[in-house]
mmCIF file of C-alpha atoms and ligand atoms in Angstrom:
data_model
loop_
_atom_site.group_PDB
_atom_site.id
_atom_site.type_symbol
_atom_site.label_atom_id
_atom_site.label_comp_id
_atom_site.label_asym_id
_atom_site.label_seq_id
_atom_site.Cartn_x
_atom_site.Cartn_y
_atom_site.Cartn_z
ATOM 1 C CA MET A 1 73.202 86.508 109.737
ATOM 2 C CA ASN A 2 74.854 87.673 106.838
ATOM 3 C CA THR A 3 72.743 91.404 105.470
ATOM 4 C CA PRO A 4 72.859 91.143 101.711
ATOM 5 C CA ASN A 5 74.862 92.952 99.930
ATOM 6 C CA PRO A 6 73.565 94.048 96.447
ATOM 7 C CA THR A 7 75.750 94.446 93.382
ATOM 8 C CA PRO A 8 74.593 97.847 92.783
ATOM 9 C CA THR A 9 72.899 98.249 89.070
ATOM 10 C CA PRO A 10 74.214 102.836 88.353
ATOM 11 C CA LYS A 11 71.729 104.565 85.703
ATOM 12 C CA PRO A 12 74.958 104.210 82.599
ATOM 13 C CA GLY A 13 77.078 107.784 83.351
ATOM 14 C CA SER A 14 76.794 107.648 86.947
ATOM 15 C CA ARG A 15 80.486 107.924 88.500
ATOM 16 C CA GLN A 16 80.150 106.649 91.390
ATOM 17 C CA TRP A 17 83.587 104.936 93.037
ATOM 18 C CA ARG A 18 82.228 100.779 93.151
ATOM 19 C CA GLY A 19 85.202 99.774 96.078
ATOM 20 C CA VAL A 20 88.428 98.506 95.532
ATOM 21 C CA ILE A 21 86.769 95.073 95.216
ATOM 22 C CA ARG A 22 84.861 96.121 92.433
ATOM 23 C CA GLU A 23 87.645 98.168 90.760
ATOM 24 C CA TYR A 24 89.913 95.339 90.818
ATOM 25 C CA ALA A 25 88.442 92.379 90.380
ATOM 26 C CA ASP A 26 90.273 91.100 88.401
ATOM 27 C CA ARG A 27 92.893 91.499 90.218
ATOM 28 C CA LEU A 28 92.390 89.766 93.490
ATOM 29 C CA ASP A 29 91.120 86.570 94.602
ATOM 30 C CA VAL A 30 86.862 86.906 94.243
ATOM 31 C CA THR A 31 84.451 85.439 92.131
ATOM 32 C CA ASP A 32 81.260 85.846 91.366
ATOM 33 C CA ALA A 33 80.206 84.278 94.336
ATOM 34 C CA THR A 34 81.819 86.488 97.117
ATOM 35 C CA PRO A 35 80.202 88.369 99.085
ATOM 36 C CA ILE A 36 81.688 91.729 98.579
ATOM 37 C CA VAL A 37 81.471 93.909 102.068
ATOM 38 C CA THR A 38 82.066 97.720 101.012
ATOM 39 C CA LEU A 39 81.963 101.139 102.009
ATOM 40 C CA GLY A 40 83.234 102.113 98.874
ATOM 41 C CA GLU A 41 87.296 102.864 99.538
ATOM 42 C CA GLY A 42 89.615 102.972 97.177
ATOM 43 C CA GLY A 43 89.987 105.964 94.734
ATOM 44 C CA THR A 44 91.540 108.961 97.084
ATOM 45 C CA PRO A 45 92.702 111.935 95.538
ATOM 46 C CA LEU A 46 96.646 111.815 94.343
ATOM 47 C CA LEU A 47 97.305 115.055 94.610
ATOM 48 C CA PRO A 48 99.966 117.310 93.334
ATOM 49 C CA ALA A 49 102.714 119.122 96.541
ATOM 50 C CA PRO A 50 103.965 122.207 94.675
ATOM 51 C CA ALA A 51 105.828 123.051 98.153
ATOM 52 C CA LEU A 52 106.752 119.968 99.241
ATOM 53 C CA SER A 53 107.790 120.037 95.522
ATOM 54 C CA ARG A 54 109.681 123.329 95.939
ATOM 55 C CA ARG A 55 111.309 122.499 99.242
ATOM 56 C CA THR A 56 112.697 119.737 98.372
ATOM 57 C CA GLY A 57 113.433 119.586 93.821
ATOM 58 C CA ALA A 58 111.186 116.299 93.803
ATOM 59 C CA ASP A 59 108.372 116.161 91.590
ATOM 60 C CA VAL A 60 106.178 115.175 94.482
ATOM 61 C CA TRP A 61 102.448 113.903 94.835
ATOM 62 C CA VAL A 62 100.216 112.940 97.838
ATOM 63 C CA LYS A 63 98.001 109.955 98.358
ATOM 64 C CA PHE A 64 95.722 110.399 100.475
ATOM 65 C CA GLU A 65 94.640 108.090 102.618
ATOM 66 C CA GLY A 66 92.411 109.819 104.982
ATOM 67 C CA MET A 67 90.248 109.925 103.091
ATOM 68 C CA ASN A 68 88.721 106.472 102.896
ATOM 69 C CA PRO A 69 85.219 105.783 104.667
ATOM 70 C CA THR A 70 87.267 105.548 108.238
ATOM 71 C CA GLY A 71 89.501 107.886 107.646
ATOM 72 C CA SER A 72 92.347 105.638 106.311
ATOM 73 C CA PHE A 73 94.269 103.469 104.184
ATOM 74 C CA LYS A 74 92.787 100.410 106.270
ATOM 75 C CA ASP A 75 89.319 100.292 104.216
ATOM 76 C CA ARG A 76 91.554 98.716 101.437
ATOM 77 C CA GLY A 77 92.695 95.705 103.331
ATOM 78 C CA MET A 78 89.366 95.669 105.488
ATOM 79 C CA THR A 79 87.241 95.602 102.880
ATOM 80 C CA MET A 80 89.017 92.101 100.912
ATOM 81 C CA ALA A 81 89.659 90.941 104.371
ATOM 82 C CA VAL A 82 85.897 91.244 105.614
ATOM 83 C CA THR A 83 84.544 90.172 102.543
ATOM 84 C CA LYS A 84 86.888 86.309 103.089
ATOM 85 C CA ALA A 85 86.238 86.164 106.804
ATOM 86 C CA VAL A 86 81.840 86.014 104.977
ATOM 87 C CA GLU A 87 82.628 83.863 102.435
ATOM 88 C CA HIS A 88 84.758 81.238 105.057
ATOM 89 C CA GLY A 89 81.415 81.750 106.964
ATOM 90 C CA ALA A 90 83.016 83.230 109.843
ATOM 91 C CA LYS A 91 80.521 84.837 112.889
ATOM 92 C CA VAL A 92 83.050 87.300 114.391
ATOM 93 C CA VAL A 93 86.015 88.675 113.171
ATOM 94 C CA ILE A 94 88.495 89.710 115.845
ATOM 95 C CA CYS A 95 92.485 92.176 115.278
ATOM 96 C CA ALA A 96 94.965 93.923 117.464
ATOM 97 C CA SER A 97 95.177 98.085 116.864
ATOM 98 C CA THR A 98 96.645 100.982 117.354
ATOM 99 C CA GLY A 99 93.414 102.081 116.812
ATOM 100 C CA ASN A 100 92.461 102.690 112.677
ATOM 101 C CA THR A 101 92.899 98.748 112.216
ATOM 102 C CA SER A 102 89.717 98.753 115.492
ATOM 103 C CA ALA A 103 87.964 100.741 113.296
ATOM 104 C CA SER A 104 87.980 100.349 110.011
ATOM 105 C CA ALA A 105 87.758 96.191 111.470
ATOM 106 C CA ALA A 106 84.175 97.524 113.433
ATOM 107 C CA ALA A 107 83.037 99.472 110.584
ATOM 108 C CA TYR A 108 83.099 95.979 108.041
ATOM 109 C CA ALA A 109 82.377 93.542 110.585
ATOM 110 C CA THR A 110 78.346 95.172 111.250
ATOM 111 C CA HIS A 111 78.224 96.399 107.307
ATOM 112 C CA ALA A 112 78.337 92.575 107.088
ATOM 113 C CA GLY A 113 75.957 92.124 109.996
ATOM 114 C CA ILE A 114 78.875 90.081 111.908
ATOM 115 C CA GLY A 115 80.870 91.126 115.245
ATOM 116 C CA ALA A 116 83.933 92.521 115.927
ATOM 117 C CA ALA A 117 86.460 91.702 118.752
ATOM 118 C CA VAL A 118 89.981 94.149 118.712
ATOM 119 C CA LEU A 119 92.145 94.918 121.302
ATOM 120 C CA LEU A 120 93.732 97.728 122.096
ATOM 121 C CA PRO A 121 97.184 98.943 123.990
ATOM 122 C CA GLU A 122 94.922 100.268 127.130
ATOM 123 C CA GLY A 123 95.735 104.460 127.218
ATOM 124 C CA LYS A 124 97.055 104.836 123.598
ATOM 125 C CA VAL A 125 94.931 104.794 120.917
ATOM 126 C CA ALA A 126 93.492 108.548 119.622
ATOM 127 C CA MET A 127 89.912 109.383 120.622
ATOM 128 C CA GLY A 128 88.751 109.720 117.078
ATOM 129 C CA LYS A 129 89.825 105.845 116.774
ATOM 130 C CA LEU A 130 88.426 105.182 120.200
ATOM 131 C CA SER A 131 85.537 106.291 119.418
ATOM 132 C CA GLN A 132 84.697 104.792 116.132
ATOM 133 C CA THR A 133 85.488 101.679 117.541
ATOM 134 C CA ILE A 134 82.799 102.030 119.806
ATOM 135 C CA ALA A 135 80.839 104.006 117.602
ATOM 136 C CA HIS A 136 80.811 100.852 115.158
ATOM 137 C CA ASP A 137 79.860 98.808 117.883
ATOM 138 C CA ALA A 138 82.999 96.701 118.328
ATOM 139 C CA LYS A 139 82.987 94.708 121.270
ATOM 140 C CA LEU A 140 86.409 96.672 122.278
ATOM 141 C CA ILE A 141 89.118 94.784 125.486
ATOM 142 C CA GLN A 142 92.136 97.557 126.143
ATOM 143 C CA VAL A 143 94.885 94.853 127.362
ATOM 144 C CA GLN A 144 97.846 96.065 129.819
ATOM 145 C CA GLY A 145 99.876 96.153 127.121
ATOM 146 C CA THR A 146 101.884 96.730 124.634
ATOM 147 C CA PHE A 147 100.341 96.465 121.086
ATOM 148 C CA ASP A 148 102.896 94.187 120.281
ATOM 149 C CA ASP A 149 101.012 91.935 123.199
ATOM 150 C CA CYS A 150 97.630 92.481 121.692
ATOM 151 C CA LEU A 151 98.792 90.765 118.268
ATOM 152 C CA ASP A 152 100.294 88.151 120.169
ATOM 153 C CA ILE A 153 96.770 87.724 121.647
ATOM 154 C CA ALA A 154 94.576 88.218 119.026
ATOM 155 C CA ARG A 155 96.850 85.844 117.251
ATOM 156 C CA ASP A 156 96.631 83.035 120.123
ATOM 157 C CA LEU A 157 93.031 83.589 119.318
ATOM 158 C CA ALA A 158 92.649 83.171 116.398
ATOM 159 C CA ALA A 159 94.256 79.692 116.479
ATOM 160 C CA ASN A 160 92.081 78.148 119.065
ATOM 161 C CA TYR A 161 88.590 80.140 119.748
ATOM 162 C CA PRO A 162 85.980 81.031 116.272
ATOM 163 C CA VAL A 163 87.332 84.499 115.629
ATOM 164 C CA HIS A 164 88.480 85.174 112.305
ATOM 165 C CA LEU A 165 92.168 87.291 112.497
ATOM 166 C CA VAL A 166 91.703 90.335 110.217
ATOM 167 C CA ASN A 167 95.354 91.990 111.348
ATOM 168 C CA SER A 168 97.669 92.269 108.282
ATOM 169 C CA VAL A 169 99.329 88.981 108.635
ATOM 170 C CA ASN A 170 95.841 88.152 107.590
ATOM 171 C CA ASN A 171 97.461 88.088 103.324
ATOM 172 C CA ASP A 172 93.605 88.803 102.047
ATOM 173 C CA ARG A 173 94.101 92.312 104.088
ATOM 174 C CA ILE A 174 97.721 92.947 102.632
ATOM 175 C CA GLU A 175 95.680 92.137 98.739
ATOM 176 C CA GLY A 176 93.512 94.312 100.245
ATOM 177 C CA GLN A 177 95.962 97.129 100.389
ATOM 178 C CA LYS A 178 98.341 96.621 97.240
ATOM 179 C CA THR A 179 95.661 98.738 95.007
ATOM 180 C CA ALA A 180 97.132 101.418 95.939
ATOM 181 C CA ALA A 181 99.806 101.130 93.812
ATOM 182 C CA PHE A 182 97.241 100.421 90.646
ATOM 183 C CA GLU A 183 95.643 103.463 91.620
ATOM 184 C CA VAL A 184 98.682 105.768 91.074
ATOM 185 C CA VAL A 185 99.474 104.176 88.420
ATOM 186 C CA GLU A 186 96.309 104.865 87.285
ATOM 187 C CA VAL A 187 96.732 108.527 87.949
ATOM 188 C CA LEU A 188 101.305 108.991 87.102
ATOM 189 C CA GLY A 189 100.552 106.766 83.844
ATOM 190 C CA ASP A 190 103.596 105.286 85.303
ATOM 191 C CA ALA A 191 104.838 104.237 88.083
ATOM 192 C CA PRO A 192 106.848 107.097 90.319
ATOM 193 C CA ASP A 193 110.621 107.298 90.405
ATOM 194 C CA LEU A 194 110.682 106.981 94.647
ATOM 195 C CA HIS A 195 107.694 105.875 97.539
ATOM 196 C CA VAL A 196 107.494 106.905 100.694
ATOM 197 C CA VAL A 197 105.703 105.413 103.211
ATOM 198 C CA PRO A 198 105.407 105.037 107.203
ATOM 199 C CA VAL A 199 105.956 101.476 108.510
ATOM 200 C CA GLY A 200 104.101 100.190 111.526
ATOM 201 C CA ASN A 201 104.142 96.397 110.732
ATOM 202 C CA ALA A 202 105.279 96.826 107.570
ATOM 203 C CA GLY A 203 101.671 95.473 105.427
ATOM 204 C CA ASN A 204 101.486 98.815 103.622
ATOM 205 C CA TYR A 205 104.711 98.972 102.298
ATOM 206 C CA THR A 206 105.182 95.360 101.604
ATOM 207 C CA ALA A 207 101.260 95.918 99.740
ATOM 208 C CA TYR A 208 102.409 98.008 97.912
ATOM 209 C CA THR A 209 105.191 96.932 96.406
ATOM 210 C CA ARG A 210 103.499 93.572 95.528
ATOM 211 C CA GLY A 211 101.289 96.306 93.689
ATOM 212 C CA TYR A 212 103.910 97.374 91.735
ATOM 213 C CA ARG A 213 105.410 94.833 91.020
ATOM 214 C CA GLU A 214 101.707 93.378 89.661
ATOM 215 C CA ASP A 215 101.514 96.848 87.437
ATOM 216 C CA ILE A 216 105.311 95.834 86.253
ATOM 217 C CA ALA A 217 103.816 91.882 85.396
ATOM 218 C CA ALA A 218 100.800 93.472 83.657
ATOM 219 C CA GLY A 219 102.627 95.639 81.548
ATOM 220 C CA ASN A 220 100.894 99.030 83.353
ATOM 221 C CA ALA A 221 103.966 100.078 84.827
ATOM 222 C CA THR A 222 107.590 100.259 83.874
ATOM 223 C CA ARG A 223 109.764 101.122 86.583
ATOM 224 C CA MET A 224 109.579 99.652 90.093
ATOM 225 C CA PRO A 225 109.342 102.553 93.157
ATOM 226 C CA ARG A 226 112.549 102.394 95.196
ATOM 227 C CA MET A 227 110.365 101.987 98.292
ATOM 228 C CA PHE A 228 111.251 104.489 101.456
ATOM 229 C CA GLY A 229 109.430 103.048 104.413
ATOM 230 C CA PHE A 230 109.525 105.220 108.259
ATOM 231 C CA GLN A 231 109.646 104.524 111.693
ATOM 232 C CA ALA A 232 109.235 106.656 114.585
ATOM 233 C CA ALA A 233 113.232 107.334 116.407
ATOM 234 C CA GLY A 234 111.420 105.632 119.557
ATOM 235 C CA SER A 235 110.434 102.809 117.604
ATOM 236 C CA ALA A 236 111.769 101.905 114.820
ATOM 237 C CA PRO A 237 112.620 98.126 115.325
ATOM 238 C CA ILE A 238 113.130 97.952 111.520
ATOM 239 C CA VAL A 239 116.230 100.571 111.315
ATOM 240 C CA ARG A 240 117.576 99.391 114.657
ATOM 241 C CA GLY A 241 117.751 95.467 113.124
ATOM 242 C CA GLU A 242 116.093 94.538 116.220
ATOM 243 C CA PRO A 243 112.258 93.971 118.064
ATOM 244 C CA VAL A 244 112.510 97.193 120.454
ATOM 245 C CA ARG A 245 110.105 95.653 123.460
ATOM 246 C CA ASP A 246 108.639 99.821 125.131
ATOM 247 C CA PRO A 247 108.229 101.645 121.926
ATOM 248 C CA ASP A 248 107.571 105.296 123.088
ATOM 249 C CA THR A 249 106.237 107.313 120.093
ATOM 250 C CA ILE A 250 103.914 110.347 119.497
ATOM 251 C CA ALA A 251 103.122 108.880 116.508
ATOM 252 C CA SER A 252 100.658 106.327 118.595
ATOM 253 C CA ALA A 253 99.070 104.509 114.920
ATOM 254 C CA ILE A 254 103.352 103.402 114.924
ATOM 255 C CA ARG A 255 104.529 102.534 117.959
ATOM 256 C CA ILE A 256 104.851 99.168 117.087
ATOM 257 C CA GLY A 257 108.395 97.096 118.707
ATOM 258 C CA ASN A 258 107.774 94.291 116.583
ATOM 259 C CA PRO A 259 106.645 94.204 113.347
ATOM 260 C CA ALA A 260 104.044 91.352 111.556
ATOM 261 C CA SER A 261 105.968 91.479 109.039
ATOM 262 C CA TRP A 262 109.465 92.026 108.668
ATOM 263 C CA GLU A 263 110.887 89.540 107.184
ATOM 264 C CA LEU A 264 108.943 90.016 103.890
ATOM 265 C CA ALA A 265 108.939 94.187 103.985
ATOM 266 C CA LEU A 266 113.292 93.459 104.309
ATOM 267 C CA GLN A 267 112.132 91.399 100.698
ATOM 268 C CA ALA A 268 110.490 94.528 99.464
ATOM 269 C CA ARG A 269 113.237 96.781 100.248
ATOM 270 C CA ASP A 270 116.038 94.441 98.526
ATOM 271 C CA GLU A 271 113.778 93.928 95.913
ATOM 272 C CA THR A 272 113.528 97.481 95.406
ATOM 273 C CA ASP A 273 116.704 99.409 96.549
ATOM 274 C CA GLY A 274 114.814 100.828 99.149
ATOM 275 C CA TYR A 275 115.589 102.175 102.330
ATOM 276 C CA PHE A 276 114.543 102.497 106.612
ATOM 277 C CA GLY A 277 114.870 105.427 108.172
ATOM 278 C CA ALA A 278 113.805 106.711 111.692
ATOM 279 C CA ILE A 279 112.379 110.546 112.839
ATOM 280 C CA GLU A 280 111.723 112.447 115.915
ATOM 281 C CA ASP A 281 108.843 113.181 116.927
ATOM 282 C CA ALA A 282 109.820 116.553 117.152
ATOM 283 C CA ALA A 283 109.993 116.276 112.798
ATOM 284 C CA ILE A 284 107.110 114.384 112.527
ATOM 285 C CA LEU A 285 105.025 117.304 113.927
ATOM 286 C CA GLU A 286 106.508 119.635 111.806
ATOM 287 C CA ALA A 287 106.122 117.518 109.243
ATOM 288 C CA GLN A 288 102.211 117.778 110.273
ATOM 289 C CA ARG A 289 101.773 121.875 110.523
ATOM 290 C CA ILE A 290 103.990 122.052 106.973
ATOM 291 C CA LEU A 291 101.483 119.628 105.418
ATOM 292 C CA SER A 292 98.356 120.702 106.321
ATOM 293 C CA ALA A 293 99.554 124.663 106.622
ATOM 294 C CA GLU A 294 101.687 124.661 102.604
ATOM 295 C CA VAL A 295 99.963 121.921 101.215
ATOM 296 C CA GLY A 296 96.260 122.388 102.479
ATOM 297 C CA ILE A 297 95.478 118.172 103.864
ATOM 298 C CA PHE A 298 95.597 117.618 107.450
ATOM 299 C CA VAL A 299 96.610 113.957 108.571
ATOM 300 C CA GLU A 300 97.434 112.490 111.843
ATOM 301 C CA PRO A 301 100.566 112.615 113.135
ATOM 302 C CA ALA A 302 102.576 108.976 111.718
ATOM 303 C CA SER A 303 101.149 110.078 108.133
ATOM 304 C CA ALA A 304 103.141 113.255 108.527
ATOM 305 C CA ILE A 305 106.076 110.465 108.873
ATOM 306 C CA SER A 306 106.089 110.618 105.140
ATOM 307 C CA VAL A 307 107.082 113.568 104.948
ATOM 308 C CA ALA A 308 109.187 114.235 107.543
ATOM 309 C CA GLY A 309 111.015 111.318 105.790
ATOM 310 C CA LEU A 310 111.086 112.781 102.058
ATOM 311 C CA LEU A 311 112.780 115.695 103.794
ATOM 312 C CA GLU A 312 115.187 114.129 105.720
ATOM 313 C CA ARG A 313 116.441 112.064 102.513
ATOM 314 C CA ALA A 314 116.226 115.135 100.335
ATOM 315 C CA ALA A 315 118.449 117.073 102.712
ATOM 316 C CA ALA A 316 121.067 114.498 103.313
ATOM 317 C CA GLY A 317 120.796 114.967 98.903
ATOM 318 C CA ALA A 318 119.550 110.933 98.297
ATOM 319 C CA VAL A 319 116.461 112.585 96.971
ATOM 320 C CA PRO A 320 117.353 113.290 93.035
ATOM 321 C CA ARG A 321 116.255 116.692 91.427
ATOM 322 C CA GLY A 322 113.185 116.434 89.583
ATOM 323 C CA ALA A 323 112.702 112.950 90.515
ATOM 324 C CA ARG A 324 108.666 111.772 90.920
ATOM 325 C CA VAL A 325 108.183 111.327 94.381
ATOM 326 C CA VAL A 326 104.577 109.816 96.021
ATOM 327 C CA LEU A 327 104.020 110.140 99.651
ATOM 328 C CA THR A 328 101.236 107.433 101.482
ATOM 329 C CA VAL A 329 99.744 109.766 104.060
ATOM 330 C CA THR A 330 98.141 107.408 105.597
ATOM 331 C CA GLY A 331 95.178 108.331 108.377
ATOM 332 C CA HIS A 332 93.169 111.017 108.631
ATOM 333 C CA GLY A 333 93.737 114.257 110.692
ATOM 334 C CA LEU A 334 91.071 114.417 112.160
ATOM 335 C CA LYS A 335 91.970 111.133 113.517
ATOM 336 C CA ASP A 336 93.969 112.535 116.094
ATOM 337 C CA PRO A 337 93.568 116.882 116.089
ATOM 338 C CA GLN A 338 94.791 117.521 119.639
ATOM 339 C CA TRP A 339 98.082 118.072 118.292
ATOM 340 C CA ALA A 340 97.772 120.950 115.949
ATOM 341 C CA LEU A 341 96.220 122.384 119.714
ATOM 342 C CA ARG A 342 99.757 122.996 120.341
ATOM 343 C CA THR A 343 102.870 125.138 119.269
ATOM 344 C CA ALA A 344 106.350 124.322 118.854
ATOM 345 C CA ASP A 345 107.500 124.613 122.385
ATOM 346 C CA GLY A 346 104.622 122.193 123.343
ATOM 347 C CA SER A 347 102.372 125.259 124.890
ATOM 348 C CA ASP A 348 98.405 125.581 123.611
ATOM 349 C CA VAL A 349 97.115 127.728 120.803
ATOM 350 C CA GLU A 350 95.176 130.135 122.099
ATOM 351 C CA PRO A 351 92.946 131.997 119.366
ATOM 352 C CA THR A 352 91.512 135.307 119.689
ATOM 353 C CA VAL A 353 88.881 136.349 121.078
ATOM 354 C CA VAL A 354 87.466 139.696 120.353
ATOM 355 C CA PRO A 355 83.731 141.063 121.777
ATOM 356 C CA VAL A 356 81.077 141.481 118.546
ATOM 357 C CA ASP A 357 82.403 143.872 117.127
ATOM 358 C CA THR A 358 83.565 144.222 113.413
ATOM 359 C CA ALA A 359 86.341 147.054 113.429
ATOM 360 C CA GLN A 360 87.865 145.088 116.407
ATOM 361 C CA VAL A 361 87.486 141.745 114.572
ATOM 362 C CA ALA A 362 89.038 143.651 111.949
ATOM 363 C CA ALA A 363 92.221 144.885 113.805
ATOM 364 C CA ALA A 364 92.091 141.451 115.527
ATOM 365 C CA LEU A 365 93.036 140.631 111.415
ATOM 366 C CA GLY A 366 95.281 143.224 110.721
ATOM 367 C CA LEU A 367 92.685 144.675 108.425
ATOM 368 C CA ALA A 368 93.023 147.432 110.070
ATOM 369 C CA SER A 369 94.721 150.953 108.399
HETATM 370 C C1 AN7 B 1 97.187 105.534 110.440
HETATM 371 O O1 AN7 B 1 95.732 100.117 112.975
HETATM 372 O O2 AN7 B 1 99.407 98.715 113.265
HETATM 373 O O3 AN7 B 1 103.496 98.995 108.433
HETATM 374 O O4 AN7 B 1 96.702 98.213 113.728
HETATM 375 O O5 AN7 B 1 97.249 103.626 111.197
HETATM 376 O O6 AN7 B 1 100.975 97.975 107.390
HETATM 377 O O7 AN7 B 1 101.382 98.969 109.539
HETATM 378 C C2 AN7 B 1 98.311 101.480 112.388
HETATM 379 C C3 AN7 B 1 99.225 101.387 111.526
HETATM 380 C C4 AN7 B 1 100.913 103.795 108.484
HETATM 381 C C5 AN7 B 1 101.668 101.527 109.223
HETATM 382 N N1 AN7 B 1 100.028 105.069 109.170
HETATM 383 O O8 AN7 B 1 101.105 100.723 108.585
HETATM 384 C C6 AN7 B 1 96.357 99.625 113.199
HETATM 385 C C7 AN7 B 1 97.868 99.288 112.971
HETATM 386 C C8 AN7 B 1 98.863 105.140 109.844
HETATM 387 C C9 AN7 B 1 99.124 103.457 110.789
HETATM 388 C C10 AN7 B 1 100.756 102.694 110.224
HETATM 389 C C11 AN7 B 1 99.218 102.887 110.809
HETATM 390 P P1 AN7 B 1 101.986 99.148 108.191
#
């Protein structure tokens, strides 16, 4: 029972973004008959980050994907995956998730009037994402294993039961996500020299490479950026060259030991003269703080690894002066807000408390002479 998906008829001059499928219909596998399921995803800000430019000597921009409807880049792929699922007559979509995919699948399935079943690693999903998944009325199952175990089961179920898989092994997801590269090129007028993304399943790394490749073929961009991808040190199978059985990092979104798009990612790295690196959790949290306190963008830890990765590469002398760099930050800080409430040594941040008294507030703020 699919809800109708009316095409908006905006007044002339209306500038509401129409979601990535309508905005890029000519570059995606859709027709006039496709029942588009959108929550208005995409069209996210690409923001200059002077503090990061100062720190690195590069010209740094941040693609803030936390501004998508469910707070992560997953919405770009999910609008496409759920649209195609509905087009194929699916009644239930299924995914394994570290949290953001499930939040997105739940929201888009609900909007389409179909069901969502999600498999999450028990106790390993940030509260905001769990809350979203429940709020959007998904059938939520916590599996006593890792994300990788969940993905194995989701693939099994999709092969044997009437459920439609919307993990990024589904090419529709990659197709939707490639639109982020189109947006970057539109705003900057060309591709950047260097593009940095966090890596879990490496679907997004693959999707950006595809988007840039298509933009070059279409004459919109003149160059392929070097694609840099970063994994958490405790969960870095691509960097180590072998699956990680029990991946461990505070960046729960990318706690993935056996990436689904591993082969595609290695091809993309070779095509772009790219790079994969590993970053320790402490450096991830430090980068999260730099981005929130010096640039004004709050992201979840997995997303901050783009910043940490750039800082690490710059310190290693691997980022040319003046290079134009785009960092994709994939998920909003409100998804997993607890980390900002801790100091670097792990103790809780204690807000100052004062009585109802202007003079004491002034003194606490350091305003008193
Ligand atoms: C914030 O939600 O895999 O390398 O199940 O949530 O394309 O997998 C999330 C991944 C980066 C990694 N940043 O992207 C899931 C899931 C955030 C993420 C990634 C994820 P891919």
